[in-house]
C-alpha positions as a printed NumPy array, in Angstrom:
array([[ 30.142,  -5.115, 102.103],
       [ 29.203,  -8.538, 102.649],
       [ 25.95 ,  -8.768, 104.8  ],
       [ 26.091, -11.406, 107.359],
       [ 22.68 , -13.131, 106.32 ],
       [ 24.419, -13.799, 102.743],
       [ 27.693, -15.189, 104.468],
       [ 25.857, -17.54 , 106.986],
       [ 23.812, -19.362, 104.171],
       [ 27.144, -20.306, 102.802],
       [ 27.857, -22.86 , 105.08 ],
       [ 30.255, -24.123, 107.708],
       [ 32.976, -25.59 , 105.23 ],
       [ 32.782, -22.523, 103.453],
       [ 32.425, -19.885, 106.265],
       [ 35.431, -21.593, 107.975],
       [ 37.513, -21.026, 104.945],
       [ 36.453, -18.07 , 104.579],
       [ 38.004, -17.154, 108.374],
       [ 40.7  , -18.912, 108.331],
       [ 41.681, -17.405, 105.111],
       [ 41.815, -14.044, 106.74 ],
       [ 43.718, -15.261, 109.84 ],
       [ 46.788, -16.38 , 107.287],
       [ 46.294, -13.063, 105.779],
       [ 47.1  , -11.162, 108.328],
       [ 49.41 , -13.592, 109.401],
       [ 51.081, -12.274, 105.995],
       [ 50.296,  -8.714, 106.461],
       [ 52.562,  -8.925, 110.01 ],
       [ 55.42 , -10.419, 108.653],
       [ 55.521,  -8.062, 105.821],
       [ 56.719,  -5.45 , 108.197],
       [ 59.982,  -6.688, 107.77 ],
       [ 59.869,  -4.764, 104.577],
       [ 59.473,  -1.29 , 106.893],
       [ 63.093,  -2.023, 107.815],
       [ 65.985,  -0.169, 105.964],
       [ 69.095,  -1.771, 107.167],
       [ 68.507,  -2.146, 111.185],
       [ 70.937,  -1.653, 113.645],
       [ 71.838,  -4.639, 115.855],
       [ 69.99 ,  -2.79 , 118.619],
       [ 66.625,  -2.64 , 116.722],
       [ 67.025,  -6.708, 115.982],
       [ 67.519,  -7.493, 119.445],
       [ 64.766,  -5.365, 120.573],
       [ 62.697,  -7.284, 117.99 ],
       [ 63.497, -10.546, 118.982],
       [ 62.689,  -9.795, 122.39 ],
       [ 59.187,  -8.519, 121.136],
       [ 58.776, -11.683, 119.945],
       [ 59.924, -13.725, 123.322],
       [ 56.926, -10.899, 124.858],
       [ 54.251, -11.713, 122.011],
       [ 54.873, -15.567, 122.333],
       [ 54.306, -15.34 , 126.285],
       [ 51.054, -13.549, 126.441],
       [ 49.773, -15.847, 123.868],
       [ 50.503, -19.099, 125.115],
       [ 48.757, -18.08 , 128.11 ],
       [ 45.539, -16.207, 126.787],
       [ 44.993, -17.109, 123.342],
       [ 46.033, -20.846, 124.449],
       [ 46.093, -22.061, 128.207],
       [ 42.977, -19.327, 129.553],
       [ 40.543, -20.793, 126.464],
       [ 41.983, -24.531, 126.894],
       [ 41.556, -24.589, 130.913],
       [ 37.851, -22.804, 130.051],
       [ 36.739, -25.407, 127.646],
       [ 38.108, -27.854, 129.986],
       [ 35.788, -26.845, 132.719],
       [ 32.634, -26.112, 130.42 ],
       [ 32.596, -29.592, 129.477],
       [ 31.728, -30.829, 132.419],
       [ 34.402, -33.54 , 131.831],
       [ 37.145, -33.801, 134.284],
       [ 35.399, -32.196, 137.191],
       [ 38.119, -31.032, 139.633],
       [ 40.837, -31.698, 137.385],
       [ 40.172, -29.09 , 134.467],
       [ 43.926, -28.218, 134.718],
       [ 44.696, -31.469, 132.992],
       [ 44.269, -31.018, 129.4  ],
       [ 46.365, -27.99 , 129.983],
       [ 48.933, -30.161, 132.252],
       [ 48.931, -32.492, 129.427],
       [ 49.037, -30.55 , 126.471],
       [ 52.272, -28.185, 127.863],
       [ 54.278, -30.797, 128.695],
       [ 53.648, -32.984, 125.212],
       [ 54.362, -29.598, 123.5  ],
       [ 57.648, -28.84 , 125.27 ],
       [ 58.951, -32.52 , 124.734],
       [ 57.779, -32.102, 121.118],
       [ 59.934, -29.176, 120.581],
       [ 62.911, -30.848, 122.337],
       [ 62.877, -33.778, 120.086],
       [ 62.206, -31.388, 116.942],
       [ 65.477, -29.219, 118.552],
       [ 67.443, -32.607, 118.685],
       [ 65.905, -33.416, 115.324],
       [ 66.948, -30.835, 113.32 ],
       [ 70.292, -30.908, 115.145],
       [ 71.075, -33.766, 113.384],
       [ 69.566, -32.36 , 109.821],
       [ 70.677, -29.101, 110.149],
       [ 74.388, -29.758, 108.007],
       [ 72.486, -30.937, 105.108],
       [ 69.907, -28.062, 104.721],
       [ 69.572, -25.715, 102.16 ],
       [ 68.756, -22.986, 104.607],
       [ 71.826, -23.805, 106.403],
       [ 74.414, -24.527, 103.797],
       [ 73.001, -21.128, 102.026],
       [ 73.785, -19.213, 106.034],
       [ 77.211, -20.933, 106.264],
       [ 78.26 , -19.044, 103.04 ],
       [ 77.043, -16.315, 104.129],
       [ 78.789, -16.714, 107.557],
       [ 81.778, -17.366, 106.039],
       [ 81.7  , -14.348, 103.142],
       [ 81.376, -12.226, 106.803],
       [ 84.563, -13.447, 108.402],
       [ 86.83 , -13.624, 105.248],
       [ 89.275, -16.135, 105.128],
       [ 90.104, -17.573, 108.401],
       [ 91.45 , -20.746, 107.035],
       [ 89.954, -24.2  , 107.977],
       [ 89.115, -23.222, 111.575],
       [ 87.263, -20.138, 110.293],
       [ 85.248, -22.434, 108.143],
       [ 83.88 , -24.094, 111.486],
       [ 83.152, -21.85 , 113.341],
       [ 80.894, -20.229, 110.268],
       [ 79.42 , -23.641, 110.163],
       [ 78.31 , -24.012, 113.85 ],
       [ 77.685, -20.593, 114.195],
       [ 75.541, -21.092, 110.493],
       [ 73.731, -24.627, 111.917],
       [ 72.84 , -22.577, 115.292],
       [ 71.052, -19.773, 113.964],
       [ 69.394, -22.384, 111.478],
       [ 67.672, -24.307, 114.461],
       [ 66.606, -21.566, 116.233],
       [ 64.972, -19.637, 113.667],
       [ 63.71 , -23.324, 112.325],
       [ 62.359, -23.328, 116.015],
       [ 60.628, -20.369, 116.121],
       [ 58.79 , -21.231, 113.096],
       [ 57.747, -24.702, 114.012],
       [ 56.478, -23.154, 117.485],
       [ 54.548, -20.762, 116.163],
       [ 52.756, -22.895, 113.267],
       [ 52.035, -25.44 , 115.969],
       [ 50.441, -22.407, 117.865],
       [ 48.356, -21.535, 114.635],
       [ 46.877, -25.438, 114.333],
       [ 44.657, -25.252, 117.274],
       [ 43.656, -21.404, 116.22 ],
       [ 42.465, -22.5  , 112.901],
       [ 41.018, -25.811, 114.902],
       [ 39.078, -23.295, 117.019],
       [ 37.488, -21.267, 114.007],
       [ 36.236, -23.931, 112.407],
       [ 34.833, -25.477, 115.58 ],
       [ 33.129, -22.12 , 115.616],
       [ 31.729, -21.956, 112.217],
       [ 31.098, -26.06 , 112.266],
       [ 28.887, -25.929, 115.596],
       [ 26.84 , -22.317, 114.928],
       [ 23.301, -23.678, 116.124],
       [ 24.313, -26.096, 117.89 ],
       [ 23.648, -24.274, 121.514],
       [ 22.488, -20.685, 122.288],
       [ 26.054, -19.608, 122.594],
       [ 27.143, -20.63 , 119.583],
       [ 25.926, -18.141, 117.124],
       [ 27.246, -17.138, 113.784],
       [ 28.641, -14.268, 114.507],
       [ 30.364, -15.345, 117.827],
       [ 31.961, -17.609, 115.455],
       [ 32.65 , -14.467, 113.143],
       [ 33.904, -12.508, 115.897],
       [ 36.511, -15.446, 116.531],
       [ 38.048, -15.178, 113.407],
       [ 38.583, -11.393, 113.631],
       [ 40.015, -11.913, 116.871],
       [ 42.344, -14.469, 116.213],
       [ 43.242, -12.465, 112.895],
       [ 44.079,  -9.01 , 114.633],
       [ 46.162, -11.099, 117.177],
       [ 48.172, -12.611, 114.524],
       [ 49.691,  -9.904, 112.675],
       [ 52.542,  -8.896, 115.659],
       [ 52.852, -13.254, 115.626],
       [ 53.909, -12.594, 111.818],
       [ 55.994, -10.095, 112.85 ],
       [ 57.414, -12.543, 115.651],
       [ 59.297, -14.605, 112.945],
       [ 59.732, -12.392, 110.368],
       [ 61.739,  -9.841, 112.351],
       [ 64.014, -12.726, 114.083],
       [ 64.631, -14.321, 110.832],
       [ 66.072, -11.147, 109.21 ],
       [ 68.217, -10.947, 112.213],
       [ 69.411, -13.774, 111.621],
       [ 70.834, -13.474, 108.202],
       [ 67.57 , -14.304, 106.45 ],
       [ 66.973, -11.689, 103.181],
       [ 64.029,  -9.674, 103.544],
       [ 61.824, -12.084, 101.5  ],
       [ 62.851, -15.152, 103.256],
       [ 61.83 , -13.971, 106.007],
       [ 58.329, -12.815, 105.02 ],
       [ 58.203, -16.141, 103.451],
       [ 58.662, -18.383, 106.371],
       [ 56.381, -15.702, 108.468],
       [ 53.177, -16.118, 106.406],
       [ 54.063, -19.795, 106.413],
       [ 53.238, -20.018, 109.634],
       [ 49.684, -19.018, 109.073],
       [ 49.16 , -21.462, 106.15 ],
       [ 48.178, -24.238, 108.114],
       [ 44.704, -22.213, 109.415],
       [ 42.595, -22.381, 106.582],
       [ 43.699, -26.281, 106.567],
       [ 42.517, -27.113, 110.464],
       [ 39.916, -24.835, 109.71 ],
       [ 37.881, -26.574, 107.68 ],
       [ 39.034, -29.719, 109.542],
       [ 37.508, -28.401, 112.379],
       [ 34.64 , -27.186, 110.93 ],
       [ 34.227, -30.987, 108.865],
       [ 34.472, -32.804, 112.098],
       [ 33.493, -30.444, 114.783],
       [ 32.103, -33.462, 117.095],
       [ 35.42 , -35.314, 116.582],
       [ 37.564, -31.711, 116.64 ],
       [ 36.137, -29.721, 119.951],
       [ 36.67 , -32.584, 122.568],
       [ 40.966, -32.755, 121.852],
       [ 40.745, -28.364, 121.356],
       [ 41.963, -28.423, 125.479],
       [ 44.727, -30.776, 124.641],
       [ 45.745, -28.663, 121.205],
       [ 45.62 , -25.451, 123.001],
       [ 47.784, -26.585, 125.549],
       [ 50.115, -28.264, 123.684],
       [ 50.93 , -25.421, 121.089],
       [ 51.503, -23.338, 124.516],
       [ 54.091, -25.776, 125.987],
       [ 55.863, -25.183, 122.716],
       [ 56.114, -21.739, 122.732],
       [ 57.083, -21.684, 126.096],
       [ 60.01 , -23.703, 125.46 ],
       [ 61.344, -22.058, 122.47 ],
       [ 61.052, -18.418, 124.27 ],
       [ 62.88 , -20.065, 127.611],
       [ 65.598, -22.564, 126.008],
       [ 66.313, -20.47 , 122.446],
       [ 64.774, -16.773, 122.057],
       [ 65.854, -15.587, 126.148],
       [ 69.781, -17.288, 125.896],
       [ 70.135, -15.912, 122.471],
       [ 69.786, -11.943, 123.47 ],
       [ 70.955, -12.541, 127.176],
       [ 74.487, -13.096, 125.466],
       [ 74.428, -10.36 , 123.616],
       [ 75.295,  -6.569, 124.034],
       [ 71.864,  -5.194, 124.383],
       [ 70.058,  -7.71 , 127.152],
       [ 67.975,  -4.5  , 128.64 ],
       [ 66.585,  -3.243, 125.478],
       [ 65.783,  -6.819, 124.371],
       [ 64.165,  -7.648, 128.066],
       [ 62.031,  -4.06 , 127.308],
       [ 60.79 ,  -5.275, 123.786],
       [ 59.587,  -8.322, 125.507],
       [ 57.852,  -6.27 , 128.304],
       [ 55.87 ,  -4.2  , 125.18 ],
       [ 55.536,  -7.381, 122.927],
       [ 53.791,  -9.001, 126.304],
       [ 51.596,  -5.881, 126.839],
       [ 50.161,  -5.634, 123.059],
       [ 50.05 ,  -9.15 , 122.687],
       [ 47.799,  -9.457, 126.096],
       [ 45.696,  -6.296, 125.279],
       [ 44.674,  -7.858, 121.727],
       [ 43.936, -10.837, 123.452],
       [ 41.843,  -9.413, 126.476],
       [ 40.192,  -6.623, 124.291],
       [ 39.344,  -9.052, 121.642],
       [ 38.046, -11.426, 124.313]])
């Protein structure tokens, strides 16, 4: 037991570390439940990666798009146009996943990740001869870029999160609603609301052909960047808080744009659509009750 008096004498720098910290380790602690998973049927992994499309909706709008529109209007800034960070920032983050889409389109053959999926594609159909072999690569080089987009999505989501903790920690004092443990609180929120967001890759990525520690791997990756914008956040609060609107928004537009032009197509084609579309309804719920519970 840490008492708070002893934790707020450490410092922003340190505090937001501190925070962040536990944000990427719950990040971890969520995409370790791939490791609950004994073999899963194809109808499990479908349900899970439409739990993910749910999780990824409800956040973009109330862990990004509600705070980024609220900031907007708090500072007193843009007046009757508070809805343009949040303009701004979705449409920047959708064009920034399209380009990163076209991107690694043009990588993908040359991957390790890939080349490693196309053998394992092509151990799965046996010897088809040299049209086999293509269609194990595309079908490798797709699943490469989608998972590869899911991941880049979500990290971008988890920039402006850690951004937003150290804001917290760097600016306790500064007003009378900016209190240490407000800025405490914030971290335990954003934590807690991260562990079905590790889950969110982790899951996918095993259905994707990913082994079990791959998978966890790239998951907790996703949180690694927190404890990095955190204390850049917390360093250069006056510099960080005024763009937070713009950050928030932006990580949103990506995630809307993965869920709408990769995750949805991806299970519509497949044999279990409804049961997908249902793990997206529950992924939505939990995702929105951690967010609205946690405030």
């Amino acid at each position: 037991y840490i008492h708070y008096a002893t934790m707020e004498t450490q410092g922003p720098l340190v505090n937001a570390l501190a925070g962040t910290l536990f944000t990427w380790a719950v990040t971890a602690l969520g995409s370790a439940a791939v490791y609950l998973t004994h073999q899963p049927s194809r109808k499990f992994l479908d349900g899970a990666l439409g739990f993910a499309a749910g999780v990824m909706m409800a956040a973009s709008y109330w862990s990004l798009l509600a705070p980024s529109i609220e900031m907007a209007e708090e500072s007193g800034l843009y007046s009757w146009f508070s809805f343009l960070p949040a303009l701004v920032g979705v449409i920047l983050g959708a064009y920034f996943v399209h380009m990163a889409d076209h991107f690694l389109g043009v990588i993908g053959a040359s991957s390790d990740v890939a080349t490693d999926l196309i053998a394992q594609y092509k151990k799965t159909d046996g010897d088809k001869g040299e049209k086999g072999n293509d269609q194990a690569q595309a079908q490798a080089r797709g699943v490469w870029r989608r998972t590869m987009l899911l991941a880049i999505a979500v990290t971008v989501h988890n920039i402006p999160e850690g951004l937003a903790v150290g804001v917290g920690f760097g600016s306790v004092g500064d007003s009378s609603s900016s209190t240490f443990t407000k800025a405490v609180n914030l971290a335990i929120g954003i934590g807690i609301q991260n562990f079905p967001e590790g889950m969110a890759i982790s899951l996918p990525l095993y259905r994707a052909g990913f082994s079990k520690w791959d998978a966890f791997w790239y998951g907790q990756m996703s949180g690694m960047v927190e404890p990095i914008a955190g204390i850049l956040g917390a360093a250069a609060v006056t510099y960080f808080e005024p763009i937070l609107p713009y950050a928030l928004a932006f990580a949103a537009g990506a995630m809307i744009f993965v869920v709408f032009d990769d995750i949805v197509p991806e299970y519509s084609n497949g044999p279990n659509k409804r049961l997908a579309n249902w793990g997206a309804i529950v992924g939505f719920v939990v995702m929105m009750t951690l967010d609205v519970g946690l405030g």
